Structures are given as C-alpha cells and as structure tokens.
Coordinates of C-alpha atoms and ligand atoms in Angstrom, one line a residue:
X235 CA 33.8 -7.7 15.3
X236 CA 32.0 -5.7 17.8
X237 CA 30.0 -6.9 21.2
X238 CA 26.7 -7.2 20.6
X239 CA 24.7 -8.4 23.9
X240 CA 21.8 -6.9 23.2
X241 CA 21.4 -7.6 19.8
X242 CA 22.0 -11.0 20.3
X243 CA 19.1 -11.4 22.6
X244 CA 16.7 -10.9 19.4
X245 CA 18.3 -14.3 18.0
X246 CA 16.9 -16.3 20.8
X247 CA 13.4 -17.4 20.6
X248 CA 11.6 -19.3 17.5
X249 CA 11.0 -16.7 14.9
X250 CA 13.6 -15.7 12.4
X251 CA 16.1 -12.7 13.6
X252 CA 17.5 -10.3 11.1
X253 CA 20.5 -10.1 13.8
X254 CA 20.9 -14.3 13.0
X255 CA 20.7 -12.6 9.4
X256 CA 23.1 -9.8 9.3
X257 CA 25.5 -12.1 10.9
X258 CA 25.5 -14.7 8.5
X259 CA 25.5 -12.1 5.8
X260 CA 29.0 -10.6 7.6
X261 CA 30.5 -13.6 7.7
X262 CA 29.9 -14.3 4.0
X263 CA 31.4 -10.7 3.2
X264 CA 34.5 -11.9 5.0
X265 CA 35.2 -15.1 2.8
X266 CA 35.0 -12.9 -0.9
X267 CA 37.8 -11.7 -2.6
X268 CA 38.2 -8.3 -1.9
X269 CA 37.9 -7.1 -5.4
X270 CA 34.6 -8.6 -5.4
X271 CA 33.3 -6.0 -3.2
X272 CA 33.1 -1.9 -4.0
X273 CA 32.5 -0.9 -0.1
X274 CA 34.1 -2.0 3.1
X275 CA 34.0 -5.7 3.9
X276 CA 33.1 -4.3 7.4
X277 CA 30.0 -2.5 6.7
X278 CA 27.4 -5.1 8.2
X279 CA 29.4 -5.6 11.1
X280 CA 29.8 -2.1 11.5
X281 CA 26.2 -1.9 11.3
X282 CA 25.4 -4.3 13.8
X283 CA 27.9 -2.3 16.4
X284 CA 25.8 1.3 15.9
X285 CA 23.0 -0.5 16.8
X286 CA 24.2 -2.1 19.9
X287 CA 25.2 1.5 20.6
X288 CA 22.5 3.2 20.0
X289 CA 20.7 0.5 22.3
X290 CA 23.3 1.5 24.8
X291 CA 22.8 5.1 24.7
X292 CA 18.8 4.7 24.0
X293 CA 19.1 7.0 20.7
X294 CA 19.4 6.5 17.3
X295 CA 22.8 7.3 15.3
X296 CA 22.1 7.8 12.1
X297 CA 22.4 11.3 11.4
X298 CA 19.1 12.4 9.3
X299 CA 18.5 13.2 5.6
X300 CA 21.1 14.9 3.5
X301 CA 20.6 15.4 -0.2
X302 CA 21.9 12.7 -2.0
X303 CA 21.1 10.8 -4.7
X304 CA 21.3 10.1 -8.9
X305 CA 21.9 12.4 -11.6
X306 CA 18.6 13.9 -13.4
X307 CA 16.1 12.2 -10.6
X308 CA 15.1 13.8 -7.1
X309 CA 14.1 10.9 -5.2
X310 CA 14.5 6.6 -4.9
X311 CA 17.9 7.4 -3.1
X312 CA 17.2 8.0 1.0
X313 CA 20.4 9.7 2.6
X314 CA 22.0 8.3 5.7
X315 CA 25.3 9.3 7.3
X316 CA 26.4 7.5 10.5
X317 CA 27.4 10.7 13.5
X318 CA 29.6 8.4 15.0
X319 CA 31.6 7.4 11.8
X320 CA 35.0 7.5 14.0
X321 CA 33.6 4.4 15.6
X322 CA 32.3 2.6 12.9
X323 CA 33.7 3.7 9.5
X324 CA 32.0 1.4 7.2
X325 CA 28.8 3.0 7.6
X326 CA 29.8 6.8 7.4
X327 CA 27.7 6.7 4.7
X328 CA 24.4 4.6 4.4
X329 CA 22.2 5.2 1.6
X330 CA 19.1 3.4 1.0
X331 CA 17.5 2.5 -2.7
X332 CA 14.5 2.1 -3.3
X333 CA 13.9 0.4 -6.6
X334 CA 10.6 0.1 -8.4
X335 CA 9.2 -3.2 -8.1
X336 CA 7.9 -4.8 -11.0
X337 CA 4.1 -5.1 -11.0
X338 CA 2.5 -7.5 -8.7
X339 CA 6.1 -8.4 -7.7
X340 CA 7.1 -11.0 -10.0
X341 CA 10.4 -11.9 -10.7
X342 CA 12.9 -14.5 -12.9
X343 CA 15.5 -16.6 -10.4
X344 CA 17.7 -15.1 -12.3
X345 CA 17.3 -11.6 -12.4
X346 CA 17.1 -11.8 -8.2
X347 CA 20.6 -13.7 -8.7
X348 CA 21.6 -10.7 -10.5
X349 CA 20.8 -7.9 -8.3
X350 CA 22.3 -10.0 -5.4
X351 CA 25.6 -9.6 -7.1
X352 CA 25.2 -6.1 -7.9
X353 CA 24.2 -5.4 -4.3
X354 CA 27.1 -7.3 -2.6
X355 CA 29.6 -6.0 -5.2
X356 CA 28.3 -1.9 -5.0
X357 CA 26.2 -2.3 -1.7
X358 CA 26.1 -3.8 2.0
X359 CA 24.7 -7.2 0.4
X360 CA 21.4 -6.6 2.7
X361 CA 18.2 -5.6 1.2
X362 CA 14.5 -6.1 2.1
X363 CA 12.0 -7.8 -0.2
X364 CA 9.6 -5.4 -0.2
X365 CA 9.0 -2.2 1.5
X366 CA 5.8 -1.9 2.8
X367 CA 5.3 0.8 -0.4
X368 CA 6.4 -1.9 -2.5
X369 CA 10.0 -1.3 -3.9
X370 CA 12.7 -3.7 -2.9
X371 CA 14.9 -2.0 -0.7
X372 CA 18.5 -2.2 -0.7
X373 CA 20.4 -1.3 2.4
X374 CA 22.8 0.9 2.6
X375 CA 25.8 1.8 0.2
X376 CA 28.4 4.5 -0.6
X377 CA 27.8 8.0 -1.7
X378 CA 30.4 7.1 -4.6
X379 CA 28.3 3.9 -5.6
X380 CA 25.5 5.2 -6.5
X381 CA 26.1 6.1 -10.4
X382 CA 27.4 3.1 -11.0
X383 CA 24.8 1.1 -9.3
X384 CA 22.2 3.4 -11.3
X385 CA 23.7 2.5 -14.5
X386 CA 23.9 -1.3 -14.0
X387 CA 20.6 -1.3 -12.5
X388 CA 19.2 0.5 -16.0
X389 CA 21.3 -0.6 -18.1
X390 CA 22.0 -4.4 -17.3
X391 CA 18.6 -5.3 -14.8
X392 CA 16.4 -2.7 -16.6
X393 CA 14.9 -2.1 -13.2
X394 CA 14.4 1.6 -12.6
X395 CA 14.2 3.4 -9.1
X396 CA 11.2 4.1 -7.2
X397 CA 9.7 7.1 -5.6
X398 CA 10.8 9.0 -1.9
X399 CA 10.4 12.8 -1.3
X400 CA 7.7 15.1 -2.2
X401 CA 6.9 12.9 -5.3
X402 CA 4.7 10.1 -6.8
X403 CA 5.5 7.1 -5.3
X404 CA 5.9 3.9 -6.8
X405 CA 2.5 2.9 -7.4
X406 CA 2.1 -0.9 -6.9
X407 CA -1.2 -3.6 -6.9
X408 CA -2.6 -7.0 -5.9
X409 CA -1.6 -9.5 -8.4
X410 CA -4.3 -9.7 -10.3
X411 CA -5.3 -11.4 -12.9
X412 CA -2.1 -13.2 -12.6
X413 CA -3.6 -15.5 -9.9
X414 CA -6.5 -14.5 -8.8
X415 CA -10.1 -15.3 -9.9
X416 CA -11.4 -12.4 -8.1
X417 CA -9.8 -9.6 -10.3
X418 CA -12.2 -7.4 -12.0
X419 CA -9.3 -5.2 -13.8
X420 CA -5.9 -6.4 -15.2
X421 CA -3.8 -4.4 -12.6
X422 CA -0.9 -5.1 -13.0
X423 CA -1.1 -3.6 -16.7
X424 CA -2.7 -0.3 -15.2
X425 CA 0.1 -0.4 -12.2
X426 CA 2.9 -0.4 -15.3
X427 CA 0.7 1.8 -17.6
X428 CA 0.7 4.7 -14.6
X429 CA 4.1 4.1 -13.5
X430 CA 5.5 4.1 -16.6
X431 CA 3.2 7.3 -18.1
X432 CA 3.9 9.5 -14.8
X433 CA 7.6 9.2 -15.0
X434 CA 8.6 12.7 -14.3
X435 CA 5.5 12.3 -11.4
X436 CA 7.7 9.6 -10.1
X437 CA 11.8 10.5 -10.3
X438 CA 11.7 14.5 -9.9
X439 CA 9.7 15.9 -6.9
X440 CA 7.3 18.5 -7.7
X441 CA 4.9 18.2 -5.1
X442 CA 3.5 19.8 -2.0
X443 CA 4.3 16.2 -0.4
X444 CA 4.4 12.0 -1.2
X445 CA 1.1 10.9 -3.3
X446 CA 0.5 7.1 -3.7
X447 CA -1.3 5.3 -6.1
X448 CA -2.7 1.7 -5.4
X449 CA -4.7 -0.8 -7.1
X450 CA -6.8 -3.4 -6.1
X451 CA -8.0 -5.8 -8.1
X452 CA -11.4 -6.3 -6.2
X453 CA -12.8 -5.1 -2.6
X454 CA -11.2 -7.8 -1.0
X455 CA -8.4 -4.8 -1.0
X456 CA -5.4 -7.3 -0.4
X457 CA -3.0 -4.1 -1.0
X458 CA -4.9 -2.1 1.5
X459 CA -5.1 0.3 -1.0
X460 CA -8.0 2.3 0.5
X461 CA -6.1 2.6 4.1
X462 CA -2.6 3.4 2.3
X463 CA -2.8 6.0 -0.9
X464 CA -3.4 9.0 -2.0
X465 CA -5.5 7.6 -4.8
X466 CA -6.8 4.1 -4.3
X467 CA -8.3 2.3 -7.2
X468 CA -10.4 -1.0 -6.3
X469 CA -11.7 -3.0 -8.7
X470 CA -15.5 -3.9 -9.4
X471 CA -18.7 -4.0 -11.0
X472 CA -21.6 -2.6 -12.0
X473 CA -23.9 -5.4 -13.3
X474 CA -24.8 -8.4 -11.0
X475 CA -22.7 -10.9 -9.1
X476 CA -23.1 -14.3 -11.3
X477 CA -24.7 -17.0 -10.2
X478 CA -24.2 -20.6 -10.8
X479 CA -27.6 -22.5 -9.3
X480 CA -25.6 -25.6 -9.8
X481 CA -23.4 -25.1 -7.5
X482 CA -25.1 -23.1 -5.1
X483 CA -27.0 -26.3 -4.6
X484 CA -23.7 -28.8 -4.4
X485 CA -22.8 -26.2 -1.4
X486 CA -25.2 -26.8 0.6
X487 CA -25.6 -30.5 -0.4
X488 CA -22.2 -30.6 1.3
X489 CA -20.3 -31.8 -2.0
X490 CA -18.3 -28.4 -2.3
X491 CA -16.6 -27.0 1.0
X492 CA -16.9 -23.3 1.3
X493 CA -13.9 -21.1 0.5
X494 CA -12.5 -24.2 -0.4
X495 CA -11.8 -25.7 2.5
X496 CA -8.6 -24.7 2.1
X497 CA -8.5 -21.6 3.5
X498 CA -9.8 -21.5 6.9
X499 CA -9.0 -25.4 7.5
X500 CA -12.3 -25.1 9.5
X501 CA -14.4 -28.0 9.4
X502 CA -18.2 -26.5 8.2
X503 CA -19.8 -29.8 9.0
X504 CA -23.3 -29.2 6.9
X505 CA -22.9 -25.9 5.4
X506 CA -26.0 -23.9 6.0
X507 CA -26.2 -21.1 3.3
X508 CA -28.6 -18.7 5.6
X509 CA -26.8 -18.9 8.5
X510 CA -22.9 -18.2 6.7
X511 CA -23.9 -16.3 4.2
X512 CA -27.7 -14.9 4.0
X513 CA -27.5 -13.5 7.4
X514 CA -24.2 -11.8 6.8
X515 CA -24.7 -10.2 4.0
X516 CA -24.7 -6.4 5.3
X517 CA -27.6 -5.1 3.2
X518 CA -29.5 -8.1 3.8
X519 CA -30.4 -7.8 0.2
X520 CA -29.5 -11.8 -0.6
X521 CA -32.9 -14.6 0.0
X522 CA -33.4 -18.4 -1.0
X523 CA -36.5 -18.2 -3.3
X524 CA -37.9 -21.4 -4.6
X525 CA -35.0 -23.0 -3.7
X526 CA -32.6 -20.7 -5.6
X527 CA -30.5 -17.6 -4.2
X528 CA -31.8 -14.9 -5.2
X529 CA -29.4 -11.4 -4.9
X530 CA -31.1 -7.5 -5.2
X531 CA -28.0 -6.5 -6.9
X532 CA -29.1 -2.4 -6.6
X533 CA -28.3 -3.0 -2.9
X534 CA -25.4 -4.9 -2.8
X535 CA -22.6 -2.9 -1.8
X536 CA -20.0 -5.6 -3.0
X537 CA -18.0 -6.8 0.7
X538 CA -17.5 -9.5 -1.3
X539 CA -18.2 -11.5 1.5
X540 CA -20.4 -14.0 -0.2
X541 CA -18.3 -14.4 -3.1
X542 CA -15.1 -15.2 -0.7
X543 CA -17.9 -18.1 0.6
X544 CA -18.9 -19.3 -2.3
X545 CA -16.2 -18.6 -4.7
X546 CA -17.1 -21.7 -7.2
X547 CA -20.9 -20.4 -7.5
X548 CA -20.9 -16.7 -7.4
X549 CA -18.8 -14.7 -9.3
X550 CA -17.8 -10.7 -9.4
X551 CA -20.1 -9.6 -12.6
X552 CA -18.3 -9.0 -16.4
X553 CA -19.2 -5.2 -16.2
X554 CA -15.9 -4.1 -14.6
X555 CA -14.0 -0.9 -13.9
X556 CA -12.9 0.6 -10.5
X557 CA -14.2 2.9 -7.4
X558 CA -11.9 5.3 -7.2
X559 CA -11.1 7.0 -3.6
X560 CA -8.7 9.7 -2.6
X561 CA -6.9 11.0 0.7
X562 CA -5.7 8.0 2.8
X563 CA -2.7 8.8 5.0
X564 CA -0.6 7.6 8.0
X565 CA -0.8 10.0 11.5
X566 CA 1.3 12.9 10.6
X567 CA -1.0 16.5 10.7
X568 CA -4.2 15.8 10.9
X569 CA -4.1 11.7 12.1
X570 CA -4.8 8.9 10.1
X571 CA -7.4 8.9 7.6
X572 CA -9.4 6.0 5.2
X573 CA -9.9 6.9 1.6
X574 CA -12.9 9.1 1.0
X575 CA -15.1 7.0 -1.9
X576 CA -15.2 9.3 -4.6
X577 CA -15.4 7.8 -7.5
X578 CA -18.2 4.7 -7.5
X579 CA -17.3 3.6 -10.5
X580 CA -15.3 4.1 -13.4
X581 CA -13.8 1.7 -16.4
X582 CA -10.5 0.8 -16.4
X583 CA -9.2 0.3 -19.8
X584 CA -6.1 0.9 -21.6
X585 CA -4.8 3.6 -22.3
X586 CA -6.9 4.7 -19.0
X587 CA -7.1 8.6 -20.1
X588 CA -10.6 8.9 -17.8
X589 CA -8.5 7.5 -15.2
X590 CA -5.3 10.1 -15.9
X591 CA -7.6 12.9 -16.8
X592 CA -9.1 12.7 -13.2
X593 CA -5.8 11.9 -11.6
X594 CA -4.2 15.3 -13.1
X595 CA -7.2 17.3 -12.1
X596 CA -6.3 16.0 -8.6
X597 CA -2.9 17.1 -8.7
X598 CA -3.5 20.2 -10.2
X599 CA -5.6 21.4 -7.3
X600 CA -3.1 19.8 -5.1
X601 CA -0.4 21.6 -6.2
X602 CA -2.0 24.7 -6.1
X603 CA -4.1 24.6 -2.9
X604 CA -1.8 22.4 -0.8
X605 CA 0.9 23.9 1.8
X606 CA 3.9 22.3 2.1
X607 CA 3.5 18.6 3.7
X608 CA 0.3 18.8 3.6
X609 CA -1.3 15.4 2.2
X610 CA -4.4 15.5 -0.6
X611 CA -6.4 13.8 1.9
X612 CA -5.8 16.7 4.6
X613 CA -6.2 19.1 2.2
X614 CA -9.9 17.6 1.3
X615 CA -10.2 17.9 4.6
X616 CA -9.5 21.5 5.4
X617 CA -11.0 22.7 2.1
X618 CA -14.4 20.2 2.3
X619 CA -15.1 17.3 0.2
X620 CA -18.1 19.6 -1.6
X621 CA -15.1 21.5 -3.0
X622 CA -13.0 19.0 -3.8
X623 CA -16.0 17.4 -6.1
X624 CA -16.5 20.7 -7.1
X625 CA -13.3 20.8 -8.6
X626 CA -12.7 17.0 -10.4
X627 CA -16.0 18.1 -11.8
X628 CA -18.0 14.9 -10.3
X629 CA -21.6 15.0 -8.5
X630 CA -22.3 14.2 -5.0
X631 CA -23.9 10.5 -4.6
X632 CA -24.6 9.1 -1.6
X633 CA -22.1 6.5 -1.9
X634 CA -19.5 9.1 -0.5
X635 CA -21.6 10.0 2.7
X636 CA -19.0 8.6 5.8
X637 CA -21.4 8.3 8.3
X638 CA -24.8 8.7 8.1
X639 CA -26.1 8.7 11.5
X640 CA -23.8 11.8 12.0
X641 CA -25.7 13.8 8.8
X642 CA -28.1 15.8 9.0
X643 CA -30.4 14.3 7.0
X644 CA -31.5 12.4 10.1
X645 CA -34.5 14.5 11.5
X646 CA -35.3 13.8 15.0
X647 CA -38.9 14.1 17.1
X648 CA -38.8 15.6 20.0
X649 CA -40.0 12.8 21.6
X650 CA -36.4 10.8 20.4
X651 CA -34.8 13.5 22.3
X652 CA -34.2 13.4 25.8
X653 CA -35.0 16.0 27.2
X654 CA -37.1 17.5 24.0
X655 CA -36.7 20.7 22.5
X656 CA -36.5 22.3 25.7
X657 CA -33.2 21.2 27.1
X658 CA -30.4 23.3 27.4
X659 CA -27.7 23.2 25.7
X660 CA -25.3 23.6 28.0
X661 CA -26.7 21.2 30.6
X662 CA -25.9 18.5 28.1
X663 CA -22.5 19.8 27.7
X664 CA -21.9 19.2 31.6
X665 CA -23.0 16.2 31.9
Ligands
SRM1 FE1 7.4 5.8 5.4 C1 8.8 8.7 6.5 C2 10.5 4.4 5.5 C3 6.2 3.2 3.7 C4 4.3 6.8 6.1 N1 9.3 6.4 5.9 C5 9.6 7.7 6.3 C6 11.2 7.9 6.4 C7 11.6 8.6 5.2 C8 11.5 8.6 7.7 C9 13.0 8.8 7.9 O1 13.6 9.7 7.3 O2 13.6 8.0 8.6 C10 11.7 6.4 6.4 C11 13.0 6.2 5.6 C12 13.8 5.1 6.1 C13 15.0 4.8 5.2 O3 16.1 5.1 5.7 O4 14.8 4.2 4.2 C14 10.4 5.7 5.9 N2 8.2 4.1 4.7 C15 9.5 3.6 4.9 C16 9.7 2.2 4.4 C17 11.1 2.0 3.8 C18 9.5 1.2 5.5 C19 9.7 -0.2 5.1 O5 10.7 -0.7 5.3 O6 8.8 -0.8 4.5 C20 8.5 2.1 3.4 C21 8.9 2.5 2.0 C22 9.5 1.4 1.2 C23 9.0 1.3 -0.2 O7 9.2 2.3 -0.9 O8 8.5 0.3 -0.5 C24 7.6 3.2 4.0 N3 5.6 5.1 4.9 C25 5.3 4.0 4.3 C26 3.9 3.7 4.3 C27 3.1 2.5 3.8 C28 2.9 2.5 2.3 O9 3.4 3.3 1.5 O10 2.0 1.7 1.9 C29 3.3 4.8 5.0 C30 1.8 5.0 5.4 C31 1.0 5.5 4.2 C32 1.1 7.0 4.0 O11 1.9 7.3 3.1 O12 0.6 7.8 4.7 C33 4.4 5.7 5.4 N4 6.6 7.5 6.2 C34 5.3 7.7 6.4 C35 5.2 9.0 7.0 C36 3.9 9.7 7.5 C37 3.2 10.4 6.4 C38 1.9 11.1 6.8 O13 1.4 11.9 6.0 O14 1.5 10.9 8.0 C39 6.5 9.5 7.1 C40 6.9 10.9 7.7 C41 7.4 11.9 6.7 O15 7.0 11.8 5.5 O16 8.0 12.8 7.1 C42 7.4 8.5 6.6
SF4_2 FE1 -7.5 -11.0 -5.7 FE2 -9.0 -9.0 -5.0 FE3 -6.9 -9.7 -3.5 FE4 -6.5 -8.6 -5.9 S1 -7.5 -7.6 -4.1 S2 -5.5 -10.4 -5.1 S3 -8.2 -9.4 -7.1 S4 -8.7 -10.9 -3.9
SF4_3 FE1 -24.3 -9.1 0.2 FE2 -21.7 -8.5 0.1 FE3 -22.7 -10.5 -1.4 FE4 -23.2 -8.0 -2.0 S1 -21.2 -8.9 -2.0 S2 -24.7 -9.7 -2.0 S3 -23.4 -7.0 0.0 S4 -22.7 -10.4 0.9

C-alpha cells in the first residue's frame, strides 16, 4: 500500500527479513473475510509505511507510553499510539502484550494454532517468539481489544500475561530437566512455583522499578541469568563431581569423542585429557593419579568446564540446590552490572520457602531503601554489599569477594612498590 524503498533494502541479502515477513503477513490479512478480523485489515501495511517514515525523517513515530492496559492488572500491556495517525490510521493505536511464557517454553501445535487465531482475529497477526525476557510478544492491537483478548487468552488458552512496569517480571529458566543432563534443580517447576506464588508481584506494580527472576539449571548459565536479573538462581552442588573411571579411560583411548563430537564438529584426533581438560581447569585442582583422575572437589569452583568435556564420565554431584546472586542490570544509572554471588548455596526444593523467605527480605529492603528507578543491584551498590548481607541476615564468605587483587587483604612490601613507601602520591597521579 505504501512505498517502502528503504525497507525493502533489508529483504535483500541471505538472512531472513522481518520486512519479507510483515509483507507476507499483509498480504494474507488481505485475502480473510473481513469478519475474521477485529482491527483494520491495513494495520501491517500501515506499519510498514511509519517505518519507512520514520527512516525518512530519521526519528521514531510512535508516540511513547500512555496508560493502558487490562482490568485489575498494572502491567503485561505496553502502550503505543502512532503521532502521525492521519497518515496511517491502522496503527493509531499499537499496543504490545506480553504474555507469560510457559516454563522452559514448551508448547502443544495446537495451542500455538490457537493463539494465531486469536492474534489475527483481535490483533495485527504479528508477534515475536520470545522476548528476550521470555514472554511471547504480540504486536500491536487496539485499545478496544484488549478485554476481550484478556478473556480468551484466560479463559480459552489459559495463558496469563506477563510482567512490564515497576513490577516482577516474568521469571523464566533453561529447560531443565526436560532435556538436559546437566540440571542440578527441576526449574522449570520452581520457574512455575515463583511465578505462580508471586502473582500480585507479577500483574500489579508495587515497586521502586522491574525485578527479574531467572533460573539456571547449572553454571553453564544458558539463560544468562547471572548477566540478566534481579535475582539469579544457578543450579549446583555441594558434594563432588562423579566420576566414572570407565569412561574416563575410553576418552582418552579415543573410543568416546569429547563433548560428543557433536557439538563442536571438531575433529580431537587423540584426545589428550591434560592438555583439554587438566590444564584448563581454573583452580588447577584436577590430576591423573595412578592412572585415574583425581578432582580436589573443596577447590573446584564448578565452570563446568570439564564436565561440558567429558559429559559421559563426569557428572554434576547428587547434592543439589542453587547459588543465589542478586543485582544484575542493563546500562541505565549506574552502567551495567553482573550479579553479585550472594548466596553459595542453597536447596531448592518444593515448596521453596528458604528460597521465598530470602526473596521477600530482598524486596522488603528494596522497597523501602530504593528511589524510584533505582534497580536492587544499584541500590547494593550505593548502600554496600556489607549492608545488604547485613540485612538478608547472611555471613560474608569469600565466595562473594569480586576481585581480589583490588582488596585490601593483599599486603604489599615496599620493595613490590615502585617507588617504596616514599613516593608521592601525587607524582603517581601525574604520571
Ligand atoms: Fe527492555 C525498556 C522492550 C527485555 C532492559 N524495554 C524497554 C521498553 C519498555 C522501552 C520503551 O518504552 O520503548 C521497551 C518496550 C518495547 C515495546 O513496545 O514493547 C523494551 N525489553 C523489551 C523487549 C520487548 C525486547 C524484546 O523484543 O525482546 C524485552 C521484553 C520482552 C519480554 O517480556 O520477554 C526486553 N529489557 C529487556 C532485557 C533482557 C531481559 O529481560 O532478559 C533487559 C536487560 C536486563 C535488565 O532488566 O536490566 C532490558 N528495557 C531495559 C531497560 C534498562 C533497564 C536498566 O536498569 O538499565 C529499559 C529502560 C527502562 O526501563 O526505562 C527497558
Ligand atoms: Fe542444561 Fe545447565 Fe543449560 Fe540449563 S543452564 S539447559 S541445566 S546446560
Ligand atoms: Fe576444574 Fe571446572 Fe571441573 Fe571444577 S568444574 S574440576 S573448576 S574444570
């Protein structure tokens, strides 16, 4: 319907094009029955023409924010309102959902075949599986469809909406036990168990900002949970990594291809244990003894990186629970920030009330202490992480200790010091 030059330049090339996308999608929108549709048959192409403008004119043209959203929740409904919508009155109004994702993301052909008909019938037809929270996120729809879509979406998909505002956010995790070997907790039932538990966390915004929960199932972190939330749970052991002999030796006979081959497709030739896996362990706390592999558990700090070598002869241990770590955020205030380990290890069992009981201690602090916008893991920061154990109640350990050549439980010698005791200060500061 509209000229879109620009646009059209992102369909050319190899990789897929959500232009290539939308189009098809605007097409198909043209060809249904109209009563088969709740909001303008236009709307995508509409879309695609404020784009093209706003790549004209170098700005964007969505107007921002506006209150909108369902009856009895404050957040899942993200308000968008074109300022050109003379131009292109299919997307006046643009509304985004976010709807909560079910645990590790998996779903029944035919409930996605279901929420595509409810989205082309009350919604643009265009959503994205998944935002990078993890909800699936439809794309844009009417101020007047969002009841309805609400109630189908309860009532007939019983899917609920996620989290957005100053709220807990859809919490969301690896999947687990489901597939993976590594897992040393069932997260997907403690995802479900913390979304489900902190409803009124999630749907009505209470806080001084966002908080995100998310769980790993080991250190391999495949959520990123420790770079991405508020409170990141990753889970692990305390006893020792399990060792199969057997195989240990059929590795390095060559009979069993690390990582399974499969992975890496790289060719390992003979695999030599010291050189991949002995020499990069970081503690350096792994030996062959006698012929066997021997492993100081007390200094392993659990990379996992043997275990992701060797995954048919060493195993996480069966003593599992999580390391819990708070205060990971993206740039806004104070920059970015990792999660700060707090937490070394905890069990994770159902019903998970150590886990909750620490969790609300959290919050309450948060709420209290922390200025508007102000993320837990800059409010750690501003108040000192000695206060913020102080207040969850748990002991410093050296596990939590950032950097250690920047502590000062480093004492120098004078003679380590160029220039010794003498130097000034301020020369240094010159040069
Ligand atoms: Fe985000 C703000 C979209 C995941 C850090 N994010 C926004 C706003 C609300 C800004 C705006 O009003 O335009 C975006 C709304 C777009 C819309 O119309 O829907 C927006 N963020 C998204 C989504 C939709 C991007 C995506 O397509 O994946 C993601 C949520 C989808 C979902 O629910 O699944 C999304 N945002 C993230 C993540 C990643 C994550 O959650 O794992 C981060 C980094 C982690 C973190 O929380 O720090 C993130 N978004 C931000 C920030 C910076 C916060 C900070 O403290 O530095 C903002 C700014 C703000 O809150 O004002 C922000
Ligand atoms: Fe598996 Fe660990 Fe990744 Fe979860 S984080 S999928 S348990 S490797
Ligand atoms: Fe070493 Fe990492 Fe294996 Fe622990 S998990 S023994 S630190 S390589």
């Amino acid at each position: 319907k509209h000229d879109i030059p620009d646009l059209e330049e992102l369909e050319k090339g190899p990789w897929p094009s959500f232009v290539a996308d939308a189009k098809r999608e605007a097409l198909h929108r043209k060809k249904l029955p109209k009563d088969r549709m709740m909001i303008d048959q236009d709307v995508v192409d509409d879309l695609l023409g404020q784009l093209q403008l706003s790549f004209d004119d170098g700005e964007t043209h969505w107007k921002h924010g506006g209150i909108v959203g369902v009856f009895g929740y404050g957040g899942g409904v993200i308000g968008r309102y074109s300022d050109v919508p003379e131009k292109y009155p299919s997307v006046a109004h643009f509304h985004t959902l976010r709807v909560n994702q079910p645990a590790s993301k998996f779903y029944k052909t035919d409930f996605l075949r279901a929420l595509c008909d409810l989205w082309e019938f009350r919604g643009s037809g265009m959503f994205n599986m998944h935002g990078s929270t993890g909800d699936i996120i439809l794309l844009g729809t009417t101020t007047e469809q969002l009841e309805p879509l609400f109630y189908d979406l309860t009532h007939e998909l019983d899917q609920d909406l996620g989290g957005s505002g100053s709220n807990l956010r859809t919490p969301s995790c690896c999947v687990g036990k489901a597939r993976c070997e590594f897992a040393c907790i069932d997260t997907q039932d403690l995802c479900y168990e913390l979304t489900t538990h902190y409803q009124d966390e999630l749907h009505r915004p209470a806080f001084p900002y966002k908080f995100k929960i998310k769980i790993d199932g080991c250190p391999n972190g495949c959520v990123a949970s420790l770079a991405r939330s508020d409170m990141a749970l990753i889970g692990t052991w305390r006893d020792d990594i399990r060792i199969d002999q057997e195989a240990v030796q059929a590795y390095i006979r060559g009979e069993i291809q690390p990582d399974g081959g499969a992975h890496s497709g790289r060719d390992w030739g003979k695999f030599d244990i010291q050189k991949e896996v002995i020499d990069l362990c970081p503690t350096g706390c792994m030996a062959m003894e006698d012929g066997e592999l021997v492993i100081n558990n007390q200094e392993c700090n659990r990379c996992m990186h043997c275990i992701n070598t060797m995954p048919r002869a060493l195993r996480p241990g069966t003593d599992t629970g999580v390391s819990i770590l708070f205060g990971a955020k993206a740039p806004i205030l104070e920059g970015a920030q990792l999660a700060v380990l707090t937490v070394p290890f905890m069990k994770a069992e159902a019903p998970y009330d150590n886990i909750k009981e620490l969790l609300e201690k959290v919050w309450d602090w948060w709420i209290e202490e922390g200025k508007n916008r102000e993320r837990l893991g800059e409010l750690i920061q501003r108040k000192g992480l000695p206060r913020f154990l102080e207040v969850i109640g748990v002991p410093a350990a050296p596990q939590m200790v950032k950097m250690p050549r920047t502590n000062p439980y480093i004492f120098w010698k004078e003679e380590d010091v160029p220039g010794g005791w003498k130097r000034d200060i301020k020369d240094y500061r010159l040069r």
